[in-house]
XYZ file of C-alpha atoms in Angstrom:
75
model
C 18.732 -30.095 44.450
C 17.910 -32.734 41.722
C 14.526 -31.664 41.946
C 15.374 -27.838 42.061
C 17.541 -28.225 38.674
C 14.754 -30.534 37.006
C 12.470 -27.806 37.620
C 14.402 -25.035 36.460
C 15.062 -26.697 33.327
C 11.475 -27.282 32.538
C 11.026 -23.475 33.250
C 13.839 -22.724 31.266
C 12.246 -24.847 28.443
C 9.137 -23.669 28.362
C 10.726 -20.011 28.257
C 12.784 -20.866 25.326
C 9.963 -22.462 23.213
C 7.778 -19.284 23.930
C 10.867 -17.212 22.457
C 10.843 -19.338 19.200
C 7.178 -18.979 19.340
C 7.069 -15.204 19.305
C 10.015 -14.878 17.108
C 8.234 -17.309 14.529
C 5.311 -14.932 14.528
C 7.299 -11.614 15.118
C 9.808 -11.843 12.251
C 7.423 -12.904 9.049
C 5.066 -9.989 10.644
C 7.765 -7.410 10.422
C 9.176 -8.587 6.987
C 5.324 -8.676 5.718
C 4.544 -5.155 7.163
C 7.962 -3.823 5.112
C 7.420 -5.365 1.952
C 3.962 -3.778 2.247
C 4.871 -0.547 2.745
C 7.435 -0.566 -0.180
C 5.058 -1.834 -2.393
C 2.566 0.905 -0.881
C 5.094 3.426 -1.517
C 5.800 2.260 -4.904
C 2.011 2.359 -5.943
C 2.028 5.562 -4.941
C 4.494 6.763 -7.025
C 3.042 5.275 -9.742
C -0.444 6.670 -9.343
C 0.553 10.279 -9.848
C -0.990 10.682 -12.713
C -1.562 14.296 -14.296
C -4.728 15.738 -13.361
C -7.893 15.599 -15.431
C -8.439 18.492 -18.127
C -10.291 20.988 -16.358
C -13.701 21.726 -18.109
C -13.906 23.734 -21.016
C -14.589 27.714 -20.317
C -17.730 29.356 -21.708
C -15.647 30.800 -24.520
C -14.203 27.403 -25.342
C -17.755 25.965 -25.314
C -18.924 28.939 -28.020
C -15.939 28.893 -29.987
C -16.743 24.913 -30.572
C -20.492 25.655 -31.037
C -19.340 28.031 -34.133
C -16.865 25.540 -35.238
C -19.499 22.991 -35.400
C -22.033 25.258 -36.926
C -19.718 26.171 -39.514
C -18.529 22.931 -40.712
C -22.336 21.804 -41.054
C -23.076 24.666 -43.277
C -19.855 23.613 -45.601
C -21.627 20.317 -46.229
């Protein structure tokens, strides 16, 4: 009977140790992943900058050329 109790105790201690190792690894992993997700979410909200201005239309380009020619003529 004592031998059976000693075997069970050894088995239980191995199980407790294994459970503690799993907790030691999983809890920090879960906390890390939660923090990373929150930081990614915050960074994603900050990254929504306004889009770049579209290239000038043909009309705007021609008007800019006319403006530059008039400036050059006045000087």
